[in-house]
Coordinates of N, CA and C in Angstrom, one line a residue:
M415 N 7.2 -48.2 -21.5 CA 7.3 -46.9 -20.7 C 6.8 -47.5 -19.3
A416 N 7.6 -46.9 -18.4 CA 7.4 -47.2 -17.0 C 6.2 -46.8 -16.3
E417 N 5.6 -47.5 -15.6 CA 4.7 -47.0 -14.9 C 4.7 -46.1 -14.0
Y418 N 3.7 -45.0 -14.0 CA 3.7 -43.8 -13.0 C 3.1 -44.5 -11.5
R419 N 4.1 -44.3 -10.5 CA 3.2 -44.5 -9.3 C 3.4 -43.4 -8.3
N420 N 2.6 -43.3 -7.6 CA 2.3 -42.1 -6.5 C 3.4 -42.4 -5.6
R421 N 4.1 -41.3 -5.0 CA 5.1 -41.6 -3.7 C 4.2 -41.9 -2.4
P422 N 4.9 -42.5 -1.6 CA 4.4 -42.8 -0.6 C 3.6 -41.5 0.2
R423 N 4.5 -40.5 0.4 CA 3.8 -39.6 0.9 C 2.7 -38.9 0.2
D424 N 2.4 -38.9 -1.0 CA 1.4 -38.5 -1.8 C 0.4 -39.3 -1.4
E425 N 0.3 -40.8 -1.4 CA -0.6 -41.5 -0.8 C -1.0 -41.3 0.5
A426 N -0.1 -41.1 1.4 CA -0.8 -40.7 2.9 C -1.3 -39.6 2.9
T427 N -0.9 -38.5 2.1 CA -1.9 -37.4 1.9 C -3.2 -37.5 1.5
E428 N -3.4 -38.0 0.5 CA -4.5 -38.7 0.1 C -5.4 -39.3 1.0
K429 N -4.7 -40.2 1.9 CA -5.4 -41.0 3.1 C -5.9 -40.1 4.0
I430 N -5.2 -39.2 4.3 CA -5.6 -38.1 5.7 C -7.0 -37.3 4.9
E431 N -6.8 -36.8 3.7 CA -7.9 -35.8 3.3 C -9.0 -36.8 3.1
C432 N -8.9 -38.0 2.8 CA -10.2 -38.8 2.7 C -10.7 -39.2 3.8
Y433 N -9.9 -39.2 4.8 CA -10.4 -39.6 6.2 C -11.0 -38.6 6.9
I434 N -10.7 -37.3 6.4 CA -11.5 -35.9 7.0 C -12.7 -36.0 6.4
I435 N -12.8 -36.2 5.0 CA -14.1 -35.9 4.4 C -15.0 -37.0 4.8
Q436 N -14.7 -38.5 4.8 CA -15.2 -39.5 5.3 C -15.8 -39.3 6.5
N437 N -15.2 -38.9 7.4 CA -15.7 -38.7 8.8 C -16.3 -37.6 9.3
G438 N -16.4 -36.5 8.2 CA -17.0 -35.3 8.4 C -16.4 -34.6 9.2
L439 N -15.1 -34.3 9.4 CA -14.4 -33.7 10.4 C -14.3 -32.2 10.1
Q440 N -14.9 -31.3 10.8 CA -15.1 -30.0 10.8 C -13.8 -29.2 11.3
P441 N -13.8 -28.1 10.9 CA -12.8 -27.2 11.3 C -12.4 -27.2 12.6
H442 N -11.2 -27.3 13.1 CA -10.6 -26.9 14.5 C -11.0 -28.7 15.3
V443 N -11.5 -29.6 14.7 CA -11.6 -30.8 15.1 C -10.2 -31.5 15.1
K444 N -9.7 -32.3 16.0 CA -8.4 -33.2 16.0 C -8.4 -34.3 15.5
I445 N -7.4 -34.5 14.5 CA -7.4 -35.9 13.9 C -6.7 -36.7 14.7
P446 N -7.0 -38.1 14.4 CA -6.1 -39.3 15.3 C -4.8 -38.9 15.3
S447 N -4.0 -39.6 16.4 CA -2.4 -39.3 16.8 C -2.0 -40.0 15.5
E448 N -0.5 -39.6 15.2 CA 0.4 -40.1 14.2 C 0.4 -41.7 14.6
R449 N 0.7 -42.1 15.5 CA 0.9 -43.5 15.9 C -0.7 -44.3 15.5
N450 N -1.8 -43.6 15.9 CA -3.0 -44.3 15.2 C -3.1 -44.6 13.9
L451 N -2.7 -43.4 13.2 CA -2.8 -43.3 11.6 C -1.9 -44.3 11.3
C452 N -0.8 -44.2 11.5 CA 0.3 -45.1 11.3 C -0.1 -46.8 11.3
E453 N -0.8 -47.0 12.6 CA -1.3 -48.5 12.8 C -2.5 -48.6 11.7
M454 N -3.4 -47.5 11.4 CA -4.6 -47.6 10.6 C -4.2 -48.1 9.1
W455 N -3.4 -47.4 8.8 CA -2.9 -47.6 7.1 C -1.6 -48.3 6.9
G456 N -0.8 -48.6 8.1 CA 0.3 -49.7 7.8 C 1.5 -48.3 7.1
V457 N 1.3 -47.1 7.3 CA 2.2 -46.3 7.0 C 3.3 -45.8 8.0
N458 N 4.8 -45.7 7.6 CA 5.7 -45.5 8.6 C 5.5 -44.1 8.9
R459 N 6.1 -43.9 10.0 CA 6.2 -42.6 10.8 C 6.5 -41.4 10.0
T460 N 7.8 -41.7 9.6 CA 8.5 -40.6 8.5 C 7.7 -40.0 7.4
T461 N 7.0 -41.1 6.8 CA 6.1 -40.7 5.6 C 4.9 -39.9 6.0
L462 N 4.3 -40.5 7.3 CA 3.1 -39.7 7.7 C 3.3 -38.2 8.0
R463 N 4.4 -38.1 8.7 CA 4.6 -36.7 9.3 C 5.0 -35.9 7.9
S464 N 5.6 -36.2 6.8 CA 5.8 -35.5 5.7 C 4.6 -35.4 5.1
A465 N 3.5 -36.2 5.0 CA 2.4 -35.8 4.7 C 1.5 -35.1 5.1
I466 N 1.5 -35.0 6.7 CA 1.0 -34.0 7.6 C 1.8 -32.5 7.6
K467 N 2.9 -32.5 7.2 CA 3.8 -31.4 7.2 C 3.5 -30.6 5.8
R468 N 3.1 -31.5 4.8 CA 2.6 -30.8 3.3 C 0.9 -30.3 3.7
L469 N 0.2 -31.0 4.3 CA -1.1 -30.4 4.5 C -1.1 -29.3 5.4
I470 N -0.2 -28.9 6.1 CA -0.4 -28.0 7.1 C 0.4 -26.9 6.2
V471 N 1.2 -27.1 5.3 CA 1.6 -25.8 4.1 C 0.5 -25.3 3.5
E472 N -0.1 -26.5 3.1 CA -1.3 -25.9 2.1 C -2.4 -25.5 2.9
G473 N -2.7 -25.4 4.1 CA -3.6 -24.7 5.0 C -4.7 -25.6 5.2
K474 N -4.7 -26.7 5.0 CA -5.6 -28.0 5.5 C -5.5 -28.4 6.9
L475 N -4.3 -28.5 7.3 CA -4.3 -28.7 8.9 C -3.4 -27.9 9.6
Y476 N -3.4 -27.7 10.9 CA -2.6 -27.0 11.5 C -2.3 -27.7 12.7
N477 N -1.2 -27.4 13.5 CA -0.5 -28.1 14.6 C -0.7 -27.3 15.7
R478 N -1.2 -27.6 16.6 CA -1.0 -26.9 18.2 C -0.2 -27.5 19.1
K479 N 1.0 -26.9 19.3 CA 2.1 -27.6 20.2 C 1.3 -28.2 21.3
G480 N 1.9 -29.5 21.8 CA 1.2 -30.2 23.0 C -0.1 -30.6 22.9
S481 N -0.9 -30.3 21.8 CA -2.2 -30.8 21.7 C -2.6 -31.9 20.6
G482 N -1.8 -31.6 19.5 CA -2.0 -32.4 18.5 C -2.2 -31.6 17.1
T483 N -2.8 -32.4 16.0 CA -3.2 -31.8 14.7 C -4.5 -31.7 14.4
F484 N -5.0 -30.5 13.9 CA -6.3 -30.1 13.8 C -6.6 -30.0 12.4
V485 N -7.7 -30.2 12.0 CA -8.3 -29.7 10.6 C -8.5 -28.1 10.5
A486 N -8.1 -27.3 9.7 CA -7.9 -26.2 9.4 C -9.1 -25.6 8.8
H487 N -9.5 -24.2 9.1 CA -10.8 -23.7 8.1 C -10.3 -23.8 6.9
P488 N -11.2 -23.7 6.1 CA -10.9 -23.4 4.6 C -10.3 -22.1 4.2
K489 N -9.5 -21.9 3.3 CA -8.7 -20.6 2.9 C -9.8 -19.7 2.5
I490 N -9.5 -18.5 2.7 CA -10.5 -17.4 2.3 C -10.0 -17.2 1.1
E491 N -11.1 -17.4 0.0 CA -11.0 -17.3 -1.5 C -11.2 -15.8 -1.9
R492 N -10.2 -15.1 -2.8 CA -10.6 -13.8 -3.3 C -10.4 -13.8 -4.7
N493 N -11.4 -13.2 -5.4 CA -11.4 -13.3 -6.9 C -10.7 -11.7 -7.1
L494 N -9.8 -12.2 -8.1 CA -9.1 -11.0 -8.5 C -9.7 -9.9 -9.2
Q495 N -11.2 -10.3 -9.9 CA -11.6 -9.6 -10.8 C -12.6 -8.9 -10.1
D496 N -12.9 -8.8 -8.8 CA -13.9 -7.8 -8.0 C -13.3 -7.1 -6.9
M497 N -14.3 -6.2 -6.4 CA -13.8 -5.3 -5.4 C -14.3 -5.8 -4.0
T498 N -14.7 -7.2 -3.8 CA -15.3 -7.6 -2.5 C -14.2 -7.2 -1.4
S499 N -14.6 -6.7 -0.3 CA -14.1 -6.1 0.9 C -13.5 -7.6 1.7
I500 N -12.6 -7.6 2.4 CA -12.3 -8.4 3.3 C -13.1 -8.7 4.3
N501 N -14.0 -7.6 4.9 CA -15.1 -8.0 5.6 C -16.1 -8.9 4.8
E502 N -16.5 -8.8 3.5 CA -17.4 -9.3 3.1 C -17.0 -10.7 2.7
L503 N -15.6 -10.9 2.3 CA -15.1 -12.1 2.1 C -15.1 -13.0 3.5
A504 N -15.0 -12.4 4.5 CA -14.9 -13.4 5.8 C -16.5 -13.6 6.1
R505 N -17.3 -12.6 5.9 CA -18.8 -13.1 6.3 C -19.2 -14.4 5.5
K506 N -19.1 -14.1 4.0 CA -19.5 -15.0 3.2 C -18.6 -16.7 3.5
S507 N -17.6 -16.6 4.0 CA -16.8 -17.6 4.1 C -17.3 -18.4 5.7
G508 N -17.8 -17.6 6.5 CA -18.4 -18.1 7.8 C -17.2 -17.6 8.9
S509 N -16.2 -17.0 8.4 CA -15.1 -16.7 9.3 C -15.5 -15.6 10.4
V510 N -14.7 -15.4 11.5 CA -15.1 -14.3 12.3 C -13.8 -13.6 12.0
L511 N -13.8 -12.1 11.8 CA -12.8 -11.5 11.3 C -12.9 -9.9 12.2
V512 N -11.3 -10.1 12.9 CA -11.1 -9.0 13.8 C -10.1 -8.4 13.3
T513 N -10.3 -6.9 13.4 CA -8.9 -6.0 12.8 C -8.5 -5.3 14.2
K514 N -7.1 -5.3 14.0 CA -6.5 -4.5 15.1 C -5.6 -3.4 14.4
V515 N -5.7 -2.1 14.7 CA -5.1 -1.2 14.2 C -4.0 -1.4 14.9
L516 N -2.6 -1.4 14.0 CA -1.2 -1.2 14.7 C -0.7 -0.1 14.8
S517 N -1.0 0.8 13.9 CA -0.5 2.3 13.9 C -1.4 3.0 12.8
I518 N -1.6 4.3 13.1 CA -2.1 5.5 12.4 C -1.1 6.7 12.6
R519 N -0.6 7.3 11.4 CA 0.6 8.4 11.7 C 0.6 9.0 10.6
T520 N 0.8 10.3 10.6 CA 0.8 11.2 9.1 C 2.7 11.2 9.0
L521 N 2.8 11.3 7.6 CA 4.1 11.2 7.1 C 4.3 12.1 5.7
E522 N 5.2 12.4 5.6 CA 5.5 12.9 3.9 C 5.3 12.1 3.0
S523 N 4.8 12.2 2.0 CA 4.8 11.6 0.9 C 6.0 11.1 0.1
T524 N 6.4 10.0 -0.1 CA 7.9 9.8 -0.8 C 7.3 9.9 -2.3
K525 N 8.6 9.9 -3.2 CA 8.3 10.1 -4.6 C 7.2 9.1 -5.3
Q526 N 7.3 7.9 -4.5 CA 6.7 6.7 -5.0 C 5.1 6.8 -4.7
I527 N 4.9 7.2 -3.5 CA 3.5 7.3 -2.8 C 2.8 8.7 -3.8
A528 N 3.8 9.5 -3.7 CA 3.2 10.8 -4.3 C 2.6 10.5 -6.1
Q529 N 3.2 9.8 -6.5 CA 2.9 9.5 -8.1 C 1.8 8.4 -8.0
K530 N 1.6 7.5 -7.1 CA 0.4 6.8 -7.1 C -0.8 7.4 -6.7
L531 N -0.5 8.5 -5.8 CA -1.8 9.2 -5.3 C -2.2 10.5 -6.1
H532 N -1.3 10.8 -7.2 CA -1.3 11.9 -7.9 C -1.5 13.3 -7.0
I533 N -0.3 13.3 -6.0 CA -0.3 14.4 -5.1 C 1.4 14.9 -5.3
P534 N 1.5 16.2 -4.8 CA 2.7 16.9 -4.8 C 3.7 16.0 -4.0
L535 N 5.2 15.9 -4.1 CA 6.0 15.1 -3.5 C 6.1 15.9 -1.9
G536 N 6.2 15.1 -1.0 CA 6.3 15.6 0.4 C 4.8 16.1 0.9
R537 N 3.8 16.0 0.2 CA 2.3 16.2 1.0 C 2.3 15.4 1.9
K538 N 1.4 15.8 3.0 CA 1.1 14.9 4.0 C 0.1 13.7 3.8
V539 N 0.5 12.5 4.1 CA -0.3 11.2 3.9 C -0.5 10.7 5.3
Y540 N -1.7 9.7 5.4 CA -1.9 8.9 6.5 C -1.1 7.7 5.8
E541 N -0.6 7.1 7.0 CA -0.1 5.6 6.9 C -0.8 4.8 8.0
I542 N -1.8 4.0 7.6 CA -2.5 3.2 8.5 C -2.1 1.6 8.2
V543 N -1.8 0.9 9.5 CA -1.2 -0.4 9.2 C -2.3 -1.2 10.2
R544 N -3.0 -2.2 9.6 CA -3.8 -3.0 10.4 C -3.7 -4.5 10.2
L545 N -3.8 -5.1 11.4 CA -3.7 -6.7 11.3 C -5.3 -7.3 11.0
R546 N -5.2 -8.3 10.1 CA -6.6 -8.7 10.0 C -6.3 -10.3 10.6
I547 N -7.4 -10.6 11.5 CA -7.3 -11.8 12.3 C -8.6 -12.4 11.9
F548 N -8.5 -13.6 11.2 CA -9.7 -14.7 10.8 C -9.7 -15.7 12.0
D549 N -10.6 -15.8 12.7 CA -11.1 -17.1 13.3 C -9.7 -17.1 14.5
N550 N -9.7 -16.1 15.1 CA -8.3 -15.8 16.0 C -7.0 -16.3 15.5
E551 N -6.8 -16.3 14.3 CA -5.4 -16.7 13.7 C -5.2 -15.4 12.6
P552 N -4.0 -14.6 13.0 CA -3.7 -13.6 12.2 C -3.3 -14.1 10.6
A553 N -4.0 -13.4 9.7 CA -3.9 -13.7 8.3 C -3.3 -12.7 7.5
L554 N -3.4 -11.5 7.7 CA -2.8 -10.6 6.9 C -2.2 -9.3 7.5
I555 N -1.4 -8.5 7.0 CA -1.1 -7.2 7.4 C -1.5 -6.2 6.1
E556 N -2.0 -5.1 6.6 CA -2.4 -4.2 5.3 C -1.9 -2.9 5.8
T557 N -1.1 -2.4 4.9 CA -0.7 -0.8 5.0 C -1.4 0.1 3.9
S558 N -2.0 0.9 4.5 CA -2.7 1.9 3.4 C -2.2 3.3 3.5
F559 N -2.0 4.1 2.2 CA -1.2 5.3 2.4 C -2.7 6.4 1.9
I560 N -3.1 7.1 2.2 CA -4.2 8.0 2.0 C -3.9 9.5 2.2
D561 N -4.5 10.1 1.1 CA -4.2 11.9 0.9 C -4.6 12.5 2.3
Y562 N -4.0 13.0 3.1 CA -4.5 13.3 4.4 C -5.2 14.8 4.2
E563 N -4.9 15.6 3.2 CA -5.8 16.8 3.1 C -7.2 16.3 2.6
R564 N -7.4 15.3 1.9 CA -8.6 15.0 1.4 C -9.7 14.1 2.3
F565 N -8.7 13.3 3.2 CA -9.5 12.5 4.3 C -9.1 13.2 5.6
M566 N -9.0 14.3 5.8 CA -8.7 14.6 7.1 C -9.7 14.1 8.2
G567 N -9.1 13.8 9.5 CA -9.9 13.5 10.6 C -10.3 12.1 10.9
I568 N -9.4 11.1 10.0 CA -9.3 9.8 10.3 C -9.0 9.5 11.7
E569 N -9.6 9.0 12.4 CA -9.1 8.2 13.8 C -9.2 7.0 14.0
P570 N -8.1 6.2 15.0 CA -8.3 4.8 15.1 C -9.5 4.0 15.3
E571 N -10.3 4.9 15.8 CA -11.7 4.2 16.4 C -12.7 3.9 15.0
Y572 N -12.1 4.7 14.2 CA -13.2 4.5 12.7 C -12.9 3.3 12.1
L573 N -11.6 2.6 12.3 CA -10.9 2.0 11.7 C -11.0 0.3 12.5
A574 N -11.6 0.3 13.6 CA -11.6 -0.9 14.1 C -12.6 -1.9 13.6
S575 N -13.6 -1.6 12.8 CA -14.4 -2.6 12.2 C -13.8 -3.1 11.0
G576 N -12.7 -2.4 10.6 CA -11.9 -2.7 9.3 C -12.6 -2.2 8.3
A577 N -13.8 -1.6 8.4 CA -14.4 -1.1 7.1 C -13.9 0.3 6.6
L578 N -12.7 0.4 6.2 CA -12.2 1.5 5.6 C -13.0 2.1 4.4
Y579 N -13.4 1.4 3.4 CA -14.2 1.8 2.4 C -15.4 2.3 2.5
R580 N -16.2 1.7 3.6 CA -17.5 2.3 4.0 C -17.2 3.6 4.7
L581 N -16.0 3.8 5.5 CA -15.9 5.0 5.9 C -15.8 6.1 4.8
F582 N -14.9 5.7 3.8 CA -14.8 6.7 2.6 C -16.3 7.4 2.3
V583 N -17.3 6.4 2.3 CA -18.6 6.9 1.8 C -19.2 7.6 3.0
S584 N -19.4 7.2 4.0 CA -20.2 7.7 5.2 C -19.4 9.2 5.5
K585 N -18.4 9.2 5.8 CA -17.5 10.5 6.0 C -17.4 11.6 5.1
Y586 N -16.8 10.8 3.9 CA -16.3 11.9 2.9 C -16.8 11.7 1.3
G587 N -18.2 10.9 1.4 CA -18.9 10.7 0.1 C -18.0 10.6 -0.9
V588 N -17.2 9.4 -0.7 CA -16.0 9.0 -1.7 C -16.2 7.5 -1.8
Q589 N -16.7 7.1 -3.0 CA -17.0 5.7 -3.4 C -15.9 5.1 -4.3
V590 N -15.4 3.8 -3.6 CA -14.4 3.2 -4.3 C -14.7 2.4 -5.4
I591 N -14.5 2.5 -6.7 CA -15.2 2.0 -7.8 C -14.1 1.0 -8.5
G592 N -12.8 1.1 -8.3 CA -11.8 0.2 -9.0 C -10.7 0.5 -8.5
G593 N -9.6 -0.2 -9.4 CA -8.4 -0.1 -8.9 C -7.5 -1.4 -9.8
T594 N -6.0 -1.1 -9.3 CA -5.2 -2.2 -10.0 C -4.6 -3.0 -8.8
E595 N -4.0 -3.8 -9.0 CA -3.2 -4.7 -7.9 C -2.2 -5.6 -8.8
K596 N -1.0 -6.1 -7.9 CA -0.2 -6.7 -8.3 C 0.1 -7.8 -7.1
I597 N 0.4 -9.0 -7.7 CA 0.8 -10.0 -6.6 C 2.0 -10.6 -6.9
S598 N 2.8 -10.8 -5.7 CA 4.1 -11.3 -5.9 C 4.5 -12.2 -4.5
I599 N 5.5 -12.8 -4.2 CA 6.1 -13.5 -3.3 C 7.3 -12.8 -2.5
T600 N 7.0 -12.5 -1.2 CA 8.3 -12.0 -0.4 C 8.5 -12.8 0.7
Y601 N 9.3 -12.5 1.8 CA 9.7 -13.2 3.0 C 9.6 -12.4 4.2
V602 N 9.0 -12.7 5.3 CA 8.6 -11.9 6.3 C 9.7 -11.6 7.1
T603 N 9.9 -10.3 7.8 CA 10.8 -9.9 8.6 C 10.5 -10.8 10.0
Q604 N 11.4 -10.5 11.2 CA 11.2 -10.8 12.2 C 9.8 -10.3 13.0
R605 N 9.8 -8.8 12.7 CA 8.3 -8.3 13.2 C 7.3 -8.8 12.9
E606 N 7.5 -8.9 11.4 CA 6.2 -9.4 10.5 C 5.8 -10.8 11.1
A607 N 6.6 -11.5 11.0 CA 6.8 -13.1 11.6 C 6.0 -13.1 12.9
E608 N 6.5 -12.4 13.8 CA 5.7 -12.3 15.0 C 4.1 -11.8 14.8
L609 N 3.8 -10.9 14.1 CA 2.5 -10.6 14.1 C 1.7 -11.4 13.3
L610 N 2.2 -12.2 12.6 CA 1.6 -13.3 11.9 C 1.6 -14.5 12.2
N611 N 2.3 -14.7 13.3 CA 2.6 -15.8 14.0 C 3.1 -17.1 13.0
L612 N 4.3 -16.5 12.3 CA 5.1 -17.4 11.4 C 6.4 -17.5 11.8
E613 N 7.3 -18.5 11.0 CA 8.9 -18.3 11.5 C 9.1 -17.1 10.6
E614 N 10.2 -16.5 11.1 CA 10.8 -15.7 10.0 C 11.5 -16.1 8.8
E615 N 11.4 -15.4 7.8 CA 11.7 -15.7 6.5 C 10.7 -16.7 5.9
T616 N 9.6 -16.9 6.5 CA 8.5 -17.4 5.6 C 7.8 -16.8 4.4
A617 N 7.8 -17.7 3.4 CA 7.3 -17.0 2.1 C 5.7 -16.7 2.2
V618 N 5.3 -15.4 1.9 CA 4.0 -15.0 2.0 C 3.5 -14.1 0.8
F619 N 2.2 -13.9 0.3 CA 2.0 -13.2 -0.8 C 2.3 -11.6 -0.4
F620 N 2.7 -10.9 -1.6 CA 2.7 -9.6 -1.3 C 1.8 -9.0 -2.5
V621 N 0.7 -8.2 -1.8 CA -0.2 -7.5 -2.7 C 0.0 -6.0 -2.5
N622 N -0.1 -5.3 -3.8 CA 0.1 -3.8 -3.7 C -0.7 -3.5 -5.0
G623 N -1.2 -2.0 -4.7 CA -2.0 -1.4 -5.6 C -2.5 -0.2 -5.3
V624 N -3.4 0.2 -6.2 CA -4.0 1.6 -6.1 C -5.6 1.5 -6.3
T625 N -6.1 2.2 -5.5 CA -7.8 2.2 -5.5 C -8.2 3.8 -6.0
W626 N -9.3 4.1 -7.0 CA -9.9 4.9 -7.2 C -11.2 5.2 -7.4
D627 N -11.8 6.5 -7.3 CA -13.1 6.9 -7.4 C -13.9 6.9 -8.8
E628 N -14.9 7.4 -9.0 CA -15.7 7.7 -10.0 C -15.0 8.3 -11.1
E629 N -14.3 9.2 -10.7 CA -13.4 10.1 -11.6 C -12.0 9.8 -11.9
E630 N -11.8 8.2 -11.3 CA -10.4 7.8 -11.5 C -9.4 8.6 -10.9
Q631 N -9.6 9.1 -9.8 CA -8.9 9.9 -8.9 C -8.2 8.8 -7.9
P632 N -7.0 8.5 -7.6 CA -6.5 8.0 -6.8 C -7.1 8.1 -5.4
I633 N -7.6 7.0 -4.5 CA -7.9 7.3 -3.2 C -6.9 6.7 -2.3
E634 N -6.6 5.5 -2.4 CA -5.4 4.8 -1.6 C -4.3 3.9 -2.4
C635 N -3.1 4.2 -2.0 CA -2.3 3.1 -2.3 C -1.9 2.0 -1.2
F636 N -1.8 1.0 -1.5 CA -1.9 -0.1 -0.2 C -0.7 -1.4 -0.8
K637 N -0.4 -1.8 0.3 CA 0.2 -3.2 0.4 C -0.1 -4.0 1.4
S638 N 0.2 -5.3 1.1 CA -0.6 -6.3 2.2 C 0.4 -7.4 2.1
L639 N 0.6 -8.0 3.3 CA 1.3 -9.3 3.3 C 0.5 -10.4 4.0
V640 N 0.1 -11.3 2.9 CA -0.9 -12.5 3.1 C -0.3 -13.6 3.5
R641 N -0.9 -14.1 4.2 CA -0.2 -15.6 4.8 C -0.8 -16.8 3.8
A642 N 0.1 -17.3 3.1 CA -0.2 -18.4 1.8 C -1.4 -19.5 2.3
D643 N -1.3 -19.7 3.7 CA -2.2 -20.8 4.0 C -3.7 -20.4 4.8
K644 N -3.5 -19.1 4.5 CA -5.0 -18.6 4.9 C -6.0 -18.1 3.9
M645 N -5.4 -17.6 3.0 CA -5.9 -16.9 1.6 C -5.6 -17.7 0.4
K646 N -6.4 -17.7 -0.7 CA -6.1 -18.2 -2.0 C -6.7 -16.9 -2.9
F647 N -6.1 -17.0 -4.0 CA -6.5 -16.0 -5.0 C -7.1 -16.9 -6.3
S648 N -8.0 -16.4 -7.0 CA -8.7 -16.9 -8.0 C -9.0 -16.0 -9.2
S649 N -9.3 -16.4 -10.5 CA -9.6 -15.5 -11.5 C -10.3 -16.5 -12.6
T650 N -11.0 -15.7 -13.6 CA -11.9 -16.1 -14.7 C -10.8 -15.9 -15.8
L651 N -10.7 -16.9 -16.8 CA -10.2 -16.9 -17.8 C -11.3 -16.9 -18.8
I652 N -10.9 -15.9 -19.9 CA -12.1 -15.9 -21.1 C -11.1 -15.8 -22.2
R653 N -11.7 -16.4 -23.1 CA -10.9 -16.5 -24.5 C -11.4 -15.4 -25.5

């Protein structure tokens, strides 16, 4: 049986990761230049660049044009089995979260939205689009659809903190206690790419679902575009 051997790119990838750990490099610290790393390990430039590109895709490094390559902040981890908000996830990870309200408008519900919110077709709903920014880097675009009659009076300034669920409680006395969501892969359009600081047609997570209150009455249906290098999803398996 032939002996399995790591490819040169895999070995170079491991060397970079070990270097970061052994030297205690913190997020946003620059790693040595490609030339220095090649000389240090006897690796050719093509192999090293391939390894760096892989680590950038995995969200462990990032490149700043004209400045070099830096250690990335660890991905935000979201457990699929709890209702922890984005605000709380950012706090636990030590990230600084900024929410930018891109738009808030009212429109008539489509058949799909009406079915998800259990409202009549054509009834007015809010469409709220927000950009979530972690540590000065755009991470996800969230779009929420909410029954206008039930939650009348939502204004952009209420959403600047990003705490939509807290607003439901404080202003309307409605508590989000559960929901369902699905995760798949999609590709960003030119406009979405500009907002997320990505190349057009980059693959991202597509998350969509519905949240509900104590009486299992739908509160919100939502969809999110999530950068794969900024967030990862986890779950607990029970047999």
